[in-house]
Amino acid sequence: MRIMEILVKNESELPRAAGELLAALGGRRHVALVGRMGAGKTTLTSAVCRVLGVTDDVSSPTFSIINEYHGADGGVAVYHFDFYRIETPEEALDLGLDDYFDSGALCLMEWPANVGPLLPDDTAVVRIEPDDDGSRRITIDEI
């Protein structure tokens, strides 16, 4: 079921889009970010983190698989996953994925299909689709 659609014409609109995305989540803490390579998944994650007051630098966790970002109070605000290199759901479980999911922190996940059976029932699916003019269409659906 479609929750919302957001059009982002350029990078200066990302803070607004991130705020709308967070509001649309309605308390969900698990977000599957879907889009082709270069669609803007990490860029959107960075914007969401800034809106939440994260003080850490946000970068793609392609090699680390999981990045942990903190707010101004020092507490964990966001876990950022990149499952691109995960080949089986069991590999993700070996990383302690259940503990992250149960932490109560916001979990933003790139390449979620690689752990599909492990995604919590409350996961929102955020699709990022680049247009030829450089804009992005962001759709938010229930899993």
PDB file of C-alpha atoms in Angstrom:
ATOM      1  CA  MET A   1       0.000   0.000   0.000  1.00  0.00           C
ATOM      2  CA  ARG A   2       1.375   3.405  -0.989  1.00  0.00           C
ATOM      3  CA  ILE A   3       1.961   5.727   1.964  1.00  0.00           C
ATOM      4  CA  MET A   4       3.367   8.762   0.154  1.00  0.00           C
ATOM      5  CA  GLU A   5       5.220  10.070  -2.883  1.00  0.00           C
ATOM      6  CA  ILE A   6       7.787  12.873  -2.730  1.00  0.00           C
ATOM      7  CA  LEU A   7       9.321  14.674  -5.696  1.00  0.00           C
ATOM      8  CA  VAL A   8      12.819  16.085  -5.154  1.00  0.00           C
ATOM      9  CA  LYS A   9      13.840  18.454  -7.942  1.00  0.00           C
ATOM     10  CA  ASN A  10      17.382  19.063  -6.674  1.00  0.00           C
ATOM     11  CA  GLU A  11      19.684  18.471  -3.735  1.00  0.00           C
ATOM     12  CA  SER A  12      18.570  21.657  -1.956  1.00  0.00           C
ATOM     13  CA  GLU A  13      15.148  20.034  -1.472  1.00  0.00           C
ATOM     14  CA  LEU A  14      16.558  17.036   0.395  1.00  0.00           C
ATOM     15  CA  PRO A  15      16.019  18.418   3.923  1.00  0.00           C
ATOM     16  CA  ARG A  16      12.325  18.943   3.145  1.00  0.00           C
ATOM     17  CA  ALA A  17      12.043  15.480   1.593  1.00  0.00           C
ATOM     18  CA  ALA A  18      13.817  13.883   4.567  1.00  0.00           C
ATOM     19  CA  GLY A  19      11.416  15.591   6.986  1.00  0.00           C
ATOM     20  CA  GLU A  20       8.412  14.426   4.963  1.00  0.00           C
ATOM     21  CA  LEU A  21       9.813  10.902   4.859  1.00  0.00           C
ATOM     22  CA  LEU A  22      10.317  10.801   8.627  1.00  0.00           C
ATOM     23  CA  ALA A  23       6.780  12.100   9.209  1.00  0.00           C
ATOM     24  CA  ALA A  24       5.354   9.512   6.800  1.00  0.00           C
ATOM     25  CA  LEU A  25       7.037   6.654   8.651  1.00  0.00           C
ATOM     26  CA  GLY A  26       4.510   7.022  11.440  1.00  0.00           C
ATOM     27  CA  GLY A  27       6.754   5.467  14.078  1.00  0.00           C
ATOM     28  CA  ARG A  28       8.212   2.727  11.884  1.00  0.00           C
ATOM     29  CA  ARG A  29      11.871   2.147  12.732  1.00  0.00           C
ATOM     30  CA  HIS A  30      12.837  -0.053   9.761  1.00  0.00           C
ATOM     31  CA  VAL A  31      13.290   1.422   6.290  1.00  0.00           C
ATOM     32  CA  ALA A  32      14.261  -0.507   3.157  1.00  0.00           C
ATOM     33  CA  LEU A  33      15.919   1.852   0.667  1.00  0.00           C
ATOM     34  CA  VAL A  34      15.491   0.570  -2.884  1.00  0.00           C
ATOM     35  CA  GLY A  35      17.060   2.043  -6.000  1.00  0.00           C
ATOM     36  CA  ARG A  36      19.678   1.313  -8.594  1.00  0.00           C
ATOM     37  CA  MET A  37      23.340   2.080  -7.993  1.00  0.00           C
ATOM     38  CA  GLY A  38      23.730   5.868  -7.833  1.00  0.00           C
ATOM     39  CA  ALA A  39      20.026   6.541  -7.245  1.00  0.00           C
ATOM     40  CA  GLY A  40      20.724   8.479  -4.051  1.00  0.00           C
ATOM     41  CA  LYS A  41      20.158   6.012  -1.199  1.00  0.00           C
ATOM     42  CA  THR A  42      23.155   7.185   0.827  1.00  0.00           C
ATOM     43  CA  THR A  43      22.457  10.825  -0.024  1.00  0.00           C
ATOM     44  CA  LEU A  44      18.901  10.466   1.290  1.00  0.00           C
ATOM     45  CA  THR A  45      20.225   8.697   4.385  1.00  0.00           C
ATOM     46  CA  SER A  46      22.554  11.632   4.997  1.00  0.00           C
ATOM     47  CA  ALA A  47      19.651  14.083   4.729  1.00  0.00           C
ATOM     48  CA  VAL A  48      17.529  12.019   7.133  1.00  0.00           C
ATOM     49  CA  CYS A  49      20.412  11.919   9.606  1.00  0.00           C
ATOM     50  CA  ARG A  50      20.879  15.696   9.442  1.00  0.00           C
ATOM     51  CA  VAL A  51      17.169  16.237  10.125  1.00  0.00           C
ATOM     52  CA  LEU A  52      17.470  13.914  13.144  1.00  0.00           C
ATOM     53  CA  GLY A  53      20.422  15.884  14.501  1.00  0.00           C
ATOM     54  CA  VAL A  54      23.078  13.262  13.810  1.00  0.00           C
ATOM     55  CA  THR A  55      26.506  14.741  14.422  1.00  0.00           C
ATOM     56  CA  ASP A  56      28.584  11.988  12.770  1.00  0.00           C
ATOM     57  CA  ASP A  57      29.682  12.017   9.149  1.00  0.00           C
ATOM     58  CA  VAL A  58      27.377   9.844   7.064  1.00  0.00           C
ATOM     59  CA  SER A  59      28.944   7.582   4.456  1.00  0.00           C
ATOM     60  CA  SER A  60      28.109   4.411   2.607  1.00  0.00           C
ATOM     61  CA  PRO A  61      28.711   1.292   4.709  1.00  0.00           C
ATOM     62  CA  THR A  62      29.520  -0.782   1.619  1.00  0.00           C
ATOM     63  CA  PHE A  63      32.590  -2.349   3.207  1.00  0.00           C
ATOM     64  CA  SER A  64      31.690  -2.143   6.900  1.00  0.00           C
ATOM     65  CA  ILE A  65      28.090  -3.268   6.167  1.00  0.00           C
ATOM     66  CA  ILE A  66      26.810  -1.329   9.201  1.00  0.00           C
ATOM     67  CA  ASN A  67      27.450   2.281  10.217  1.00  0.00           C
ATOM     68  CA  GLU A  68      26.241   3.631  13.530  1.00  0.00           C
ATOM     69  CA  TYR A  69      25.418   7.334  13.736  1.00  0.00           C
ATOM     70  CA  HIS A  70      24.934   9.339  16.917  1.00  0.00           C
ATOM     71  CA  GLY A  71      22.895  12.365  17.832  1.00  0.00           C
ATOM     72  CA  ALA A  72      24.047  15.424  19.737  1.00  0.00           C
ATOM     73  CA  ASP A  73      23.319  13.629  23.035  1.00  0.00           C
ATOM     74  CA  GLY A  74      25.745  10.845  22.072  1.00  0.00           C
ATOM     75  CA  GLY A  75      23.039   8.196  21.843  1.00  0.00           C
ATOM     76  CA  VAL A  76      22.528   6.023  18.793  1.00  0.00           C
ATOM     77  CA  ALA A  77      20.142   7.724  16.423  1.00  0.00           C
ATOM     78  CA  VAL A  78      20.498   5.600  13.284  1.00  0.00           C
ATOM     79  CA  TYR A  79      21.896   2.312  12.043  1.00  0.00           C
ATOM     80  CA  HIS A  80      22.736   2.436   8.334  1.00  0.00           C
ATOM     81  CA  PHE A  81      23.114  -0.908   6.551  1.00  0.00           C
ATOM     82  CA  ASP A  82      24.410  -1.740   3.096  1.00  0.00           C
ATOM     83  CA  PHE A  83      23.583  -5.367   2.329  1.00  0.00           C
ATOM     84  CA  TYR A  84      25.096  -5.261  -1.175  1.00  0.00           C
ATOM     85  CA  ARG A  85      27.878  -7.702  -0.232  1.00  0.00           C
ATOM     86  CA  ILE A  86      25.634  -9.998   1.828  1.00  0.00           C
ATOM     87  CA  GLU A  87      24.996 -13.195  -0.114  1.00  0.00           C
ATOM     88  CA  THR A  88      22.667 -15.027   2.275  1.00  0.00           C
ATOM     89  CA  PRO A  89      20.347 -13.918   5.082  1.00  0.00           C
ATOM     90  CA  GLU A  90      22.378 -16.110   7.430  1.00  0.00           C
ATOM     91  CA  GLU A  91      25.399 -13.823   6.917  1.00  0.00           C
ATOM     92  CA  ALA A  92      23.312 -10.912   8.196  1.00  0.00           C
ATOM     93  CA  LEU A  93      22.209 -12.909  11.222  1.00  0.00           C
ATOM     94  CA  ASP A  94      25.869 -13.637  12.001  1.00  0.00           C
ATOM     95  CA  LEU A  95      26.385  -9.845  12.203  1.00  0.00           C
ATOM     96  CA  GLY A  96      23.735  -9.625  14.926  1.00  0.00           C
ATOM     97  CA  LEU A  97      21.040  -8.136  12.673  1.00  0.00           C
ATOM     98  CA  ASP A  98      18.241  -9.083  15.082  1.00  0.00           C
ATOM     99  CA  ASP A  99      19.889  -7.056  17.852  1.00  0.00           C
ATOM    100  CA  TYR A 100      20.068  -3.984  15.618  1.00  0.00           C
ATOM    101  CA  PHE A 101      16.451  -4.418  14.538  1.00  0.00           C
ATOM    102  CA  ASP A 102      15.324  -4.797  18.172  1.00  0.00           C
ATOM    103  CA  SER A 103      17.338  -1.768  19.383  1.00  0.00           C
ATOM    104  CA  GLY A 104      14.580   0.794  18.821  1.00  0.00           C
ATOM    105  CA  ALA A 105      16.944   2.916  16.706  1.00  0.00           C
ATOM    106  CA  LEU A 106      16.038   3.894  13.161  1.00  0.00           C
ATOM    107  CA  CYS A 107      17.414   1.258  10.753  1.00  0.00           C
ATOM    108  CA  LEU A 108      18.001   2.451   7.182  1.00  0.00           C
ATOM    109  CA  MET A 109      18.861  -0.436   4.854  1.00  0.00           C
ATOM    110  CA  GLU A 110      20.349  -0.300   1.369  1.00  0.00           C
ATOM    111  CA  TRP A 111      20.017  -3.411  -0.870  1.00  0.00           C
ATOM    112  CA  PRO A 112      17.379  -4.932   1.460  1.00  0.00           C
ATOM    113  CA  ALA A 113      16.457  -7.707  -0.994  1.00  0.00           C
ATOM    114  CA  ASN A 114      19.614  -9.531   0.093  1.00  0.00           C
ATOM    115  CA  VAL A 115      18.087 -10.056   3.554  1.00  0.00           C
ATOM    116  CA  GLY A 116      14.435 -10.050   2.449  1.00  0.00           C
ATOM    117  CA  PRO A 117      13.125 -12.831   4.721  1.00  0.00           C
ATOM    118  CA  LEU A 118      14.617 -11.098   7.765  1.00  0.00           C
ATOM    119  CA  LEU A 119      12.943  -7.702   7.287  1.00  0.00           C
ATOM    120  CA  PRO A 120      10.607  -6.821  10.168  1.00  0.00           C
ATOM    121  CA  ASP A 121       6.875  -6.638   9.428  1.00  0.00           C
ATOM    122  CA  ASP A 122       6.812  -2.878  10.051  1.00  0.00           C
ATOM    123  CA  THR A 123       9.423  -2.147   7.349  1.00  0.00           C
ATOM    124  CA  ALA A 124       8.613   0.768   5.067  1.00  0.00           C
ATOM    125  CA  VAL A 125       9.893   0.427   1.506  1.00  0.00           C
ATOM    126  CA  VAL A 126      11.358   3.663   0.131  1.00  0.00           C
ATOM    127  CA  ARG A 127      12.001   3.582  -3.611  1.00  0.00           C
ATOM    128  CA  ILE A 128      14.238   6.222  -5.159  1.00  0.00           C
ATOM    129  CA  GLU A 129      13.840   6.677  -8.893  1.00  0.00           C
ATOM    130  CA  PRO A 130      16.069   9.177 -10.698  1.00  0.00           C
ATOM    131  CA  ASP A 131      14.591  11.042 -13.666  1.00  0.00           C
ATOM    132  CA  ASP A 132      16.512  12.230 -16.724  1.00  0.00           C
ATOM    133  CA  ASP A 133      16.423  15.828 -15.479  1.00  0.00           C
ATOM    134  CA  GLY A 134      18.297  14.942 -12.263  1.00  0.00           C
ATOM    135  CA  SER A 135      15.221  14.978 -10.048  1.00  0.00           C
ATOM    136  CA  ARG A 136      14.240  12.033  -7.840  1.00  0.00           C
ATOM    137  CA  ARG A 137      10.866  10.467  -7.209  1.00  0.00           C
ATOM    138  CA  ILE A 138      10.689   8.921  -3.753  1.00  0.00           C
ATOM    139  CA  THR A 139       7.824   6.575  -3.001  1.00  0.00           C
ATOM    140  CA  ILE A 140       7.063   5.136   0.406  1.00  0.00           C
ATOM    141  CA  ASP A 141       5.118   1.879   0.647  1.00  0.00           C
ATOM    142  CA  GLU A 142       4.297  -0.632   3.324  1.00  0.00           C
ATOM    143  CA  ILE A 143       6.197  -3.900   2.970  1.00  0.00           C
TER     144      ILE A 143
END
